[in-house]
XYZ file of C-alpha atoms in Angstrom:
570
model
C 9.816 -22.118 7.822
C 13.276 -21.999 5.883
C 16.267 -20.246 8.564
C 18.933 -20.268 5.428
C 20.881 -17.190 5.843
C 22.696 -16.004 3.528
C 27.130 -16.465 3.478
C 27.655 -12.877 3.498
C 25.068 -12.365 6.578
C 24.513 -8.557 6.641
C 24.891 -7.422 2.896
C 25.871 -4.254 1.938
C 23.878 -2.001 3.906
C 22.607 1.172 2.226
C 23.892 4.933 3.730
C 22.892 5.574 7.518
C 20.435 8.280 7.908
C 18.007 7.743 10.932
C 15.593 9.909 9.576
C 15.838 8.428 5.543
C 12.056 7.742 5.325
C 10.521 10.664 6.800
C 10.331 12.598 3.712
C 10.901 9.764 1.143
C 9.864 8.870 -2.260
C 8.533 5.635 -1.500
C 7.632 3.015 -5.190
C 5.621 0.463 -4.276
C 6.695 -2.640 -6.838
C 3.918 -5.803 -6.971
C 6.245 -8.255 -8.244
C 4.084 -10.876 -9.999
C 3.129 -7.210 -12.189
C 6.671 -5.724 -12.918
C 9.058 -7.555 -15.120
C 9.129 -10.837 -16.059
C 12.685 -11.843 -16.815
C 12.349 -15.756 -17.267
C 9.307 -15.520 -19.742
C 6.660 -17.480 -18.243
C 4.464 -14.422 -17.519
C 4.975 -13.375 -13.833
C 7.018 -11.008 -12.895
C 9.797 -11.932 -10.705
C 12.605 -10.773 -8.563
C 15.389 -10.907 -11.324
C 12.749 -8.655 -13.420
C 13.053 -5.879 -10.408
C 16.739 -5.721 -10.567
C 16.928 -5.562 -14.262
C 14.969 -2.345 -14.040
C 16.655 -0.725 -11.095
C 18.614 1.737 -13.288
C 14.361 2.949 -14.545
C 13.998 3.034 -10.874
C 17.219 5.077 -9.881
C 16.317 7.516 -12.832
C 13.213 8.258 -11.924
C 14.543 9.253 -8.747
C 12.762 7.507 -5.723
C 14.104 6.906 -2.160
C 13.099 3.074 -1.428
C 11.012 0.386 -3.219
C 8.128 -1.025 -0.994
C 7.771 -5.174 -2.652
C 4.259 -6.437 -1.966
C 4.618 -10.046 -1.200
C 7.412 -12.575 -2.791
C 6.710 -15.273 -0.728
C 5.958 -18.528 -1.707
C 2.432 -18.364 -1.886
C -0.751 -20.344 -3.990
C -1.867 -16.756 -4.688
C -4.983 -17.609 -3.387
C -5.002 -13.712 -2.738
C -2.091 -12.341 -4.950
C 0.277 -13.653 -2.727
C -0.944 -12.078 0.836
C -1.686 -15.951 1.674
C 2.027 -16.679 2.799
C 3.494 -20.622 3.060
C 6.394 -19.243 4.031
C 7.757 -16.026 5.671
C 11.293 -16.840 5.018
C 11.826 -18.039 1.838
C 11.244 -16.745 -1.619
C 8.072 -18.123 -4.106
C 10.164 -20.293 -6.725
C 8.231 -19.008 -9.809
C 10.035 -15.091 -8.658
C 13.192 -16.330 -8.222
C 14.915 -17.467 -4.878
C 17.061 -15.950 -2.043
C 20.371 -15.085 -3.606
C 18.069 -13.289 -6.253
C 16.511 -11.132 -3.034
C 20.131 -10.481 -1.957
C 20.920 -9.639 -5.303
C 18.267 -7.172 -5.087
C 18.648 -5.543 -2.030
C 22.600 -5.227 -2.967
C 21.670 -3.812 -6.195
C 18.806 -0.948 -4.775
C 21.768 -0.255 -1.962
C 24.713 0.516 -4.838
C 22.132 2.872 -6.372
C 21.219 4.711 -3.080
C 17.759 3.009 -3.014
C 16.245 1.464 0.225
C 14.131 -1.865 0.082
C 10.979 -2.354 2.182
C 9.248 -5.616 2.535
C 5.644 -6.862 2.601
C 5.292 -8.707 5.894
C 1.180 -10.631 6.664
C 1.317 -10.933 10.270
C -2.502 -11.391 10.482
C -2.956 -14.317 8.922
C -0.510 -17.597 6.727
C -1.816 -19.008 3.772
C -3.923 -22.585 4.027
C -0.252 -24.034 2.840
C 1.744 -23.138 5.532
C 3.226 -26.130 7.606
C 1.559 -24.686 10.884
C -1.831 -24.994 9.480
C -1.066 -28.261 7.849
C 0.126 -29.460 11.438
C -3.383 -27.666 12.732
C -5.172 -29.875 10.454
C -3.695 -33.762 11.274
C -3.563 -32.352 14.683
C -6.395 -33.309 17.197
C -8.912 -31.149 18.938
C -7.436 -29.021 21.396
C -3.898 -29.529 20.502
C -1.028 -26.920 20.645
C -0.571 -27.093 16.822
C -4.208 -25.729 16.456
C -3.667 -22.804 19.333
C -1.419 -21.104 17.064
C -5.190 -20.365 14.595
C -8.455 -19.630 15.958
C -10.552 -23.009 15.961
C -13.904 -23.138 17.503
C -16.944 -25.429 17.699
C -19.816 -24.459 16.183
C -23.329 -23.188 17.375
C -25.895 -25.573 16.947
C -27.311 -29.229 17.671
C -24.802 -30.614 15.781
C -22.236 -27.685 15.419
C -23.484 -27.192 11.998
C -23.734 -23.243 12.723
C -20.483 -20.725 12.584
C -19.050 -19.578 16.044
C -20.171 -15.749 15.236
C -21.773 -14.003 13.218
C -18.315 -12.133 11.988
C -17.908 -12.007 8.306
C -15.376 -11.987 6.089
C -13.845 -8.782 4.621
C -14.389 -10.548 1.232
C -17.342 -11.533 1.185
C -19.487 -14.547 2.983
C -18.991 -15.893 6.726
C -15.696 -15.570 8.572
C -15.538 -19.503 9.271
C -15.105 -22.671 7.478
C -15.903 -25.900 8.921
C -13.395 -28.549 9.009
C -14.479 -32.760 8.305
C -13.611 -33.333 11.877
C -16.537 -30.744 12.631
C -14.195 -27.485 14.297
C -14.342 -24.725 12.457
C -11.544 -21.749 11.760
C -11.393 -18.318 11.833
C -10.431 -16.515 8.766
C -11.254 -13.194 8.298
C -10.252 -12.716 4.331
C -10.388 -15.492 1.729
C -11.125 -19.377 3.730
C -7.038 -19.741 2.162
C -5.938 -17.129 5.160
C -6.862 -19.004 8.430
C -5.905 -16.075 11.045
C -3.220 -16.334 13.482
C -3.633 -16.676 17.090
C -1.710 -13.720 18.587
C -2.361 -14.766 22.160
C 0.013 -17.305 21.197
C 3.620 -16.722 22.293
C 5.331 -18.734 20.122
C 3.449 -16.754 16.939
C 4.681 -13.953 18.424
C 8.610 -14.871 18.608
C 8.030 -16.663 15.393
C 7.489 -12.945 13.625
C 10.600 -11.660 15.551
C 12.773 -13.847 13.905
C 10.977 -13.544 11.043
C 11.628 -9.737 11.195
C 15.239 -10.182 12.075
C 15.986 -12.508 9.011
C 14.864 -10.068 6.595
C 16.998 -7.093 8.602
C 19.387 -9.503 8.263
C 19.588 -9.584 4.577
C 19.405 -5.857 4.453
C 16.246 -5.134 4.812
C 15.660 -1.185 5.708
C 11.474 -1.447 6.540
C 8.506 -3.327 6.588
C 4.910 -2.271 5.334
C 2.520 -4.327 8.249
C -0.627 -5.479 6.181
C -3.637 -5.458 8.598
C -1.872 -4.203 11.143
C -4.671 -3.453 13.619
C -6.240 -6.642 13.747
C -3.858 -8.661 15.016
C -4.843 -8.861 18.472
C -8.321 -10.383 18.949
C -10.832 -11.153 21.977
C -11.276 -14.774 21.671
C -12.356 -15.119 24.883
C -15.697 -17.356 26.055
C -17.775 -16.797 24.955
C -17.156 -15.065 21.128
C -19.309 -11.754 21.141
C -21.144 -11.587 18.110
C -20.676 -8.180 16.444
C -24.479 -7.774 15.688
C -26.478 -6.051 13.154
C -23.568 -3.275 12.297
C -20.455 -5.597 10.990
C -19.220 -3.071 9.002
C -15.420 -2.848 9.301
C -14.930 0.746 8.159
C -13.596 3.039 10.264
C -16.011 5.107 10.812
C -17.961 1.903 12.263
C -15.591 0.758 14.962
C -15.655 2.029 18.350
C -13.535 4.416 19.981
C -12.751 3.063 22.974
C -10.776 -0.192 21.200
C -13.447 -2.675 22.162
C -14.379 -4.180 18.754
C -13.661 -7.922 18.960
C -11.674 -7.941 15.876
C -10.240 -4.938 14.926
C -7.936 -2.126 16.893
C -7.595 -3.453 20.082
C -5.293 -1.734 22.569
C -3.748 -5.258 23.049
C -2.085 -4.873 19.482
C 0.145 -2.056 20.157
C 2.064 -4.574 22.925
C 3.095 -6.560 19.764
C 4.227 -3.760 17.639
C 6.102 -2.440 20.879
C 7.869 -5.588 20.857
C 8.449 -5.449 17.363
C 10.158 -1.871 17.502
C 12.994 -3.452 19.888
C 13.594 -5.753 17.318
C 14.017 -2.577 14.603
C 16.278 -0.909 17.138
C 18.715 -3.339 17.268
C 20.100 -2.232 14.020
C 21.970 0.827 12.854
C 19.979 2.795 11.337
C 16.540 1.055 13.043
C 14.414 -0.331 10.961
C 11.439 1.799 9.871
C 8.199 0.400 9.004
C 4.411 2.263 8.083
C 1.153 -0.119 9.350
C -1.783 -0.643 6.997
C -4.279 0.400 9.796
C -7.706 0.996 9.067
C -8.776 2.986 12.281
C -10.576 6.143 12.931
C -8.406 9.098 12.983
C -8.237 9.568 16.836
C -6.168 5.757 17.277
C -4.157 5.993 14.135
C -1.437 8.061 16.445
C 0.097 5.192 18.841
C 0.723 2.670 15.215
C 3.111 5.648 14.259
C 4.489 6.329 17.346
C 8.487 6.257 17.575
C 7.903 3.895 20.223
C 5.838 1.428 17.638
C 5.726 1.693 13.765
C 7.239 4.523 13.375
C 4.526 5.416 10.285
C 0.749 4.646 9.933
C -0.967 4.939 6.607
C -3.259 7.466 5.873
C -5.914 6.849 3.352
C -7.867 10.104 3.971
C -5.846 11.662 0.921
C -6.157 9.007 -1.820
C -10.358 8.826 -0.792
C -11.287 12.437 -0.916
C -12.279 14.351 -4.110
C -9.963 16.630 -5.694
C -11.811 19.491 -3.786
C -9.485 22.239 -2.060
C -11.454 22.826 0.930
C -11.465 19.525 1.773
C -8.179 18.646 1.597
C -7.396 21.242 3.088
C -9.091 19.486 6.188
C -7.400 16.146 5.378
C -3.802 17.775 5.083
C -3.962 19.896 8.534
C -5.198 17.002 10.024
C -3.146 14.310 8.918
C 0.202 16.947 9.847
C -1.473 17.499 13.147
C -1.262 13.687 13.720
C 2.314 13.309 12.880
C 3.108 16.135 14.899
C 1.192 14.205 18.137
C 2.838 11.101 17.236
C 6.640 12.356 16.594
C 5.830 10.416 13.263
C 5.748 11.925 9.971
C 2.782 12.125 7.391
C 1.917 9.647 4.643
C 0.501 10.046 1.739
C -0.698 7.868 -0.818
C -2.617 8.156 -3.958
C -2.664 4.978 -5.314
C -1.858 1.435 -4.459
C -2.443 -2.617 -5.019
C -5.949 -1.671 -3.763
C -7.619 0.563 -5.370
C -8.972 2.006 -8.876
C -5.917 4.176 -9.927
C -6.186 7.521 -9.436
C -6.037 8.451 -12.729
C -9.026 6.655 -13.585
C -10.701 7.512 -10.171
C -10.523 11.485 -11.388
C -11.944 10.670 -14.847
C -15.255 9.688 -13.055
C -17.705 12.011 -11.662
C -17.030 13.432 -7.978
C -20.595 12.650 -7.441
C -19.627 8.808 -7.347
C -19.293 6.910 -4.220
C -16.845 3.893 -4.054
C -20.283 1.429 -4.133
C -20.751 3.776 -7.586
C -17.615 2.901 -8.280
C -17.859 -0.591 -7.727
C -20.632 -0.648 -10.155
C -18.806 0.879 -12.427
C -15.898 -1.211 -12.312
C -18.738 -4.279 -12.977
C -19.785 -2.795 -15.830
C -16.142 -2.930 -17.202
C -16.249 0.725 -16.880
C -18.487 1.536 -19.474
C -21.049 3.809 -17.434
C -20.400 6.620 -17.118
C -17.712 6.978 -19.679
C -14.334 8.184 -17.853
C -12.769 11.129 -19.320
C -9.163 10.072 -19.228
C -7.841 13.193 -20.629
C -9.595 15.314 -17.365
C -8.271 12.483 -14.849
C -4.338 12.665 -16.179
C -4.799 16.638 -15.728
C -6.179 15.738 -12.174
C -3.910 13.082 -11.390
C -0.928 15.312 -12.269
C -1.796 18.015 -10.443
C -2.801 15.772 -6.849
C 0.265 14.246 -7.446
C 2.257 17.275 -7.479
C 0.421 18.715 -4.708
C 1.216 15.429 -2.780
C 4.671 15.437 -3.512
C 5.064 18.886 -2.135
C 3.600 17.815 0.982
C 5.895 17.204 4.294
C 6.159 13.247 4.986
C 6.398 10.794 3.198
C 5.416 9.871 -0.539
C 4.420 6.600 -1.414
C 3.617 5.913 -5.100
C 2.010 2.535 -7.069
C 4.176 1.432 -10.057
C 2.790 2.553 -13.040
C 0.987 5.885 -11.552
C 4.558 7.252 -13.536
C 2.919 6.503 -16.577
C -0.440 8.036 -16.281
C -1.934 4.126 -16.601
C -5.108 3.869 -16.187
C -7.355 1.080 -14.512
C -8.193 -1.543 -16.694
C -11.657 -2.058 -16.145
C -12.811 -4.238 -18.492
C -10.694 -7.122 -18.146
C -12.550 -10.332 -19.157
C -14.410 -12.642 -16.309
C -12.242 -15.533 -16.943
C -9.210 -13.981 -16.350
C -9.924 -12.399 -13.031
C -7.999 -14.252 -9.545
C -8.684 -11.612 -7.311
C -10.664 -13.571 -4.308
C -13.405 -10.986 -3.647
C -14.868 -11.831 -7.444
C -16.118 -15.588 -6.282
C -16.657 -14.703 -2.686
C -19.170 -11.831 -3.435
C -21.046 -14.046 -5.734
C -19.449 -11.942 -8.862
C -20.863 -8.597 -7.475
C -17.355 -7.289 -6.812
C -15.187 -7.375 -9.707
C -11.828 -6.583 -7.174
C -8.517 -5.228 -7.529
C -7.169 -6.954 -10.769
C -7.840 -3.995 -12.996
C -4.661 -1.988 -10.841
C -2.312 -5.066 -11.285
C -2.616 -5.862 -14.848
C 1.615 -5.920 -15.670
C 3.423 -2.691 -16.765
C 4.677 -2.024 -19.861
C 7.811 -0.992 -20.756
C 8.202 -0.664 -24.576
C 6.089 0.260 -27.562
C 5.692 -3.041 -28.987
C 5.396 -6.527 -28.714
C 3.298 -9.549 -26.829
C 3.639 -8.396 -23.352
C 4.525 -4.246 -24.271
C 7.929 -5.275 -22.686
C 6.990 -6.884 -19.800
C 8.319 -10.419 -20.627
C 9.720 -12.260 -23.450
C 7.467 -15.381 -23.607
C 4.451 -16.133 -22.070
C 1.415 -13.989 -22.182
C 1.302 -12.012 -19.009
C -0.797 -13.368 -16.263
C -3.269 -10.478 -16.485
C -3.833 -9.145 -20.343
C -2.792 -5.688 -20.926
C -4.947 -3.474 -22.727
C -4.068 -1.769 -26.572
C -3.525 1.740 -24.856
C -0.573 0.002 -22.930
C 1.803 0.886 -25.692
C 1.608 4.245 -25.958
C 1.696 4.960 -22.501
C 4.897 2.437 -22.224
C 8.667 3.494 -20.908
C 9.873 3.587 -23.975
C 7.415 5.872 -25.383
C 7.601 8.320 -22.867
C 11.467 8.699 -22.099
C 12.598 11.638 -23.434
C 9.422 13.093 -24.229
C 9.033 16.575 -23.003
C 5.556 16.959 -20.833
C 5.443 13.087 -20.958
C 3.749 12.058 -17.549
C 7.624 9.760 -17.257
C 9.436 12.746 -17.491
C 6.979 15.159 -15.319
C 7.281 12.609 -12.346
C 11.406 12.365 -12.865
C 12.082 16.373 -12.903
C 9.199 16.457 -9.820
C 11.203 13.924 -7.811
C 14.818 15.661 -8.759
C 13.833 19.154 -7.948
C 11.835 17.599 -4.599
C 15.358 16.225 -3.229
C 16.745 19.711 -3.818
C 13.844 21.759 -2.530
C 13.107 19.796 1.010
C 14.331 21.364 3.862
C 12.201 20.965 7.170
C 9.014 19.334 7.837
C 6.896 22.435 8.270
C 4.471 23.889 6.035
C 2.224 27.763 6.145
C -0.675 27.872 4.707
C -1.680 31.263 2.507
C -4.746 33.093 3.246
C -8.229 31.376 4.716
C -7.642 27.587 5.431
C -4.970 27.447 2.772
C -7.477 28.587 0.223
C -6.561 31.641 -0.909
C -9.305 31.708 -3.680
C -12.275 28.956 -4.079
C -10.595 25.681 -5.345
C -7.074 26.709 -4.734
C -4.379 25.457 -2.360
C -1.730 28.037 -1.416
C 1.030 27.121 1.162
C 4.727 27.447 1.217
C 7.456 25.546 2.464
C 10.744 25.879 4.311
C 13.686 27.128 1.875
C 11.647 29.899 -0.651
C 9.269 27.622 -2.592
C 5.278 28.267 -2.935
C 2.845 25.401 -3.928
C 0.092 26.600 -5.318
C -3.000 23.952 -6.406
C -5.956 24.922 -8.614
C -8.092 22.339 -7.933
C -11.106 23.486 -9.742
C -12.816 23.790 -12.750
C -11.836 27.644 -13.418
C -9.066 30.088 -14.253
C -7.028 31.376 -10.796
C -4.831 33.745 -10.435
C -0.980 32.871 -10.579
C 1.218 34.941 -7.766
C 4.330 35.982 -8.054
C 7.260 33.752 -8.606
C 9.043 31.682 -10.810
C 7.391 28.569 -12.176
C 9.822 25.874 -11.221
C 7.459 23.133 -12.575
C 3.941 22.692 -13.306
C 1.699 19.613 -13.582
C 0.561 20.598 -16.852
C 0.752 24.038 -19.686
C -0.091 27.200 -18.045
C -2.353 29.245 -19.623
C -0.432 32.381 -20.808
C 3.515 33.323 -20.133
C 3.848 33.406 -16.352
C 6.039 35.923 -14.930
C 7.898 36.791 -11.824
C 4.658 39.175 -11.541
C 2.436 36.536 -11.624
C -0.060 34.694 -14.171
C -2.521 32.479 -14.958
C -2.867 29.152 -13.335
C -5.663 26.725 -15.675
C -8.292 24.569 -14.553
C -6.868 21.194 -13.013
C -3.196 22.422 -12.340
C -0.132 22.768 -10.075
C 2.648 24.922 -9.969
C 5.872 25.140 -7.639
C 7.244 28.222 -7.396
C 10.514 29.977 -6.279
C 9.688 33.026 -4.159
C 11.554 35.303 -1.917
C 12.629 33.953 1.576
């Protein structure tokens, strides 16, 4: 792994506030999608800073960069060569530092990707791992095994891969490795000490370069039992939530072991003024989501209840309580998330029936999103109004590039052009998670809509693209731009504390609306459904789209689909 440190050391760190990200505006930016500044069609690091005044403007708190590392994007760059070093085609170190200096002058803070579970096929360890022999210390830092079988022919287990197809591959010299996402991702060996001091320096190098967090991808299955004999998961090897045990005993996935690691890892934060923050991708049941976020771990643990419940008010009224519940167990605050690299955006994912499931949705998305038609027009209104709703919410924000647009998924983005991994490895069944990272654009016209000035982007963008582009939405009163800038300006002014009281009968103080108020004389109320509600009194200090009517300090009309902030008494 490359050690070059920058001249400077410790660049110019951004303000010190301890508690910066516990009611931030968070941006999530997926490089290869963002701005292409050299013209050969992936975005790059260079692109980011060229658009950090957009960014500044539209008035987040941090950027959150999904992976820059050199990579052979076997799995849009989450298969890392290198941990300390930047991927050539986006640019190279001084163009990170040149970042992170840039996002600090503007008051923005700069969290980093960081793959602990697994390096990518490239990386010198596992190229060591494979001219090693049998048995060697260069293969301890993976999981090798021999196979079941006369001959070994069989896998170890019967664990599967979360893309699709068997968990193993099978090397010439007959061992097989463990890889529990694309065969490109062998999986680290966290029993191993030296992996484990490896990603402290690897932490402290980016801290170094002024860093502020880290987002942990797979955080909770970094600690494995790979002890003789491998326990076969059986007939159940489902890796939802809902399907792992409670008591931490799943071979694979949230084992108490792993919070040892991230214990270690928060000494490491400490060490620097303010301590680095950082949120784990954990996907856990509810009940052991707490100790990730813990101020002795994390510090934050994703929440994806939010972003995977219907736009229904009672039951997010359930998800809300009980994600605040858990950040008030944990000392933590909440997150909340409504699209990401992931997932269908959410604007898309309203336009569809509630009635769909996300195997529906799947289906969907394999039908380039023909059946059923999505009523884009319904899911902005929707969209708008969660996001409003979620912005008013105490914790933390974190948003997908783009969502500030209104963009839409592209669904029907040709075969041939689709690189996401789970397309080959579920034998074309699952189209994946291109559709969300098709590049942004950023002006009316042109090859790319803005994007770059040369080569075709490495995803096509769809027709609609320009319309919906920066340029054609700055300055454009009710634009969904300009909605999400005056939502984020008046939300610095109207935070205060991180409580929240809920008005009338489990915050629904009629069927489909949310009613709760916040700390420093501001209302939020949601109309969630498909009706009229009532408006109370107060003045409208933004809605997510027209109200129906003049409201008044007496009260008014709140439409279908909408949300409204208001400024009340104390």
């Amino acid at each position: 792994m490359s050690d070059q440190q920058h001249p400077s050391a410790i660049l110019t760190p951004a303000p010190v506030d301890r508690d910066w990200w516990r009611q931030a505006a968070i941006y999530q930016v997926y490089p290869r999608s963002f701005a292409d500044s050299d013209g050969d069609g992936l975005g790059d690091l260079p692109g980011i800073t060229s658009r950090l005044p957009y960014l500044a403007r539209l008035g987040i708190d941090a950027i959150w960069l999904s992976p820059f590392y050199p990579s052979a994007l076997a799995d849009g760059g989450y298969d890392v060569a290198d941990y300390r070093d930047v991927d050539p085609r986006l640019g190279t170190l001084d163009d990170f530092d040149a970042l992170v200096a840039g996002a600090h002058e503007r008051s923005i803070r700069v969290m980093v990707d960081i793959v602990p579970n697994h390096t990518s096929n490239d990386h010198v360890w596992f190229q060591e791992a494979l001219a090693a022999a049998p048995g060697g210390p260069e293969r301890d830092r993976y999981v090798f095994r021999q196979g079941k079988g006369d001959s070994g022919e069989l896998p170890p287990t019967d664990w599967v891969s979360c893309f699709g197809g068997p968990a193993w591959s099978r090397l010439p010299d007959g061992w097989w490795y463990l890889h529990l996402f694309a065969p490109e991702q062998p999986d680290l060996n966290w029993d191993n000490p030296e992996v484990r001091a490896d990603f402290l320096t690897t932490l402290r190098f980016w801290s170094d370069r002024g860093v502020d967090g880290f987002r942990v991808d797979v955080a909770h299955g970094l600690a494995k039992d790979l002890a003789e004999p491998l326990r076969d998961i059986g007939p159940v090897r489902s890796y939802e939530p809902a399907d792992l045990p409670e008591d931490g005993s799943h071979p694979l996935w949230d084992r108490d072991e792993v919070h040892t690691i991230f214990k270690e890892w928060r000494q490491v934060f400490d060490e620097y003024e303010p301590p680095r923050v950082a949120v784990a991708e954990a996907w856990v049941r509810d009940s052991r989501r707490t100790p990730y976020a813990s101020a002795e771990e994390l510090g934050q643990a994703f929440n994806f209840d939010f972003l995977n419940t219907r736009p229904d008010a009672s039951a997010l009224y359930t998800v809300i309580d009980k994600e605040l519940a858990a950040a008030r167990e944990s000392g933590a605050s909440a997150t909340w998330v409504l699209s990401n690299h992931d997932v269908i955006r959410h604007r898309t994912r309203y336009a569809l029936p509630d009635s769909l499931d996300a195997a529906a949705r799947t289906a969907w998305l394999l039908g380039d999103g023909h059946t059923p038609p999505a009523d884009l027009e319904l899911g902005l209104r929707r969209a708008r109004a969660a996001t409003l709703l979620m912005l008013a919410l105490p914790g933390s924000s974190y948003l997908f590039q783009g969502e500030e647009l209104g963009l839409p998924e592209v669904a029907d983005l040709p075969h041939a052009v689709l690189q996401d991994p789970t397309w080959e490895r579920n034998s074309h069944r699952d189209k994946g998670r291109d559709g969300c990272r098709v590049p942004l654009p950023w002006t009316r016209t042109g090859p790319s809509y803005g994007f770059g000035t040369g080569a075709a982007p490495w995803l096509p963008q769809p027709a609609v693209f320009g319309e919906l582009a920066a340029e054609a939405q700055d300055g454009t009163p009710g634009s969904t731009l300009e909605f999400y800038r005056e939502a984020l300006r008046l939300r610095r002014t109207l935070l205060r504390d991180e409580s929240l009281t809920w008005q009338g009968t489990d915050g629904t103080r009629s069927a489909g609306v949310l009613d709760f108020r916040r700390a420093g004389g501001w209302r939020v109320v949601a109309n969630l459904s498909d009706h009229l509600a009532e408006l109370p009194p107060g003045t409208v200090l933004l809605a997510s789209g027209p109200p129906a009517g003049t409201p008044t300090d007496a009260g008014g009309v709140l439409p279908a689909h909408t949300t409204v902030w208001l400024r009340t008494e104390e």
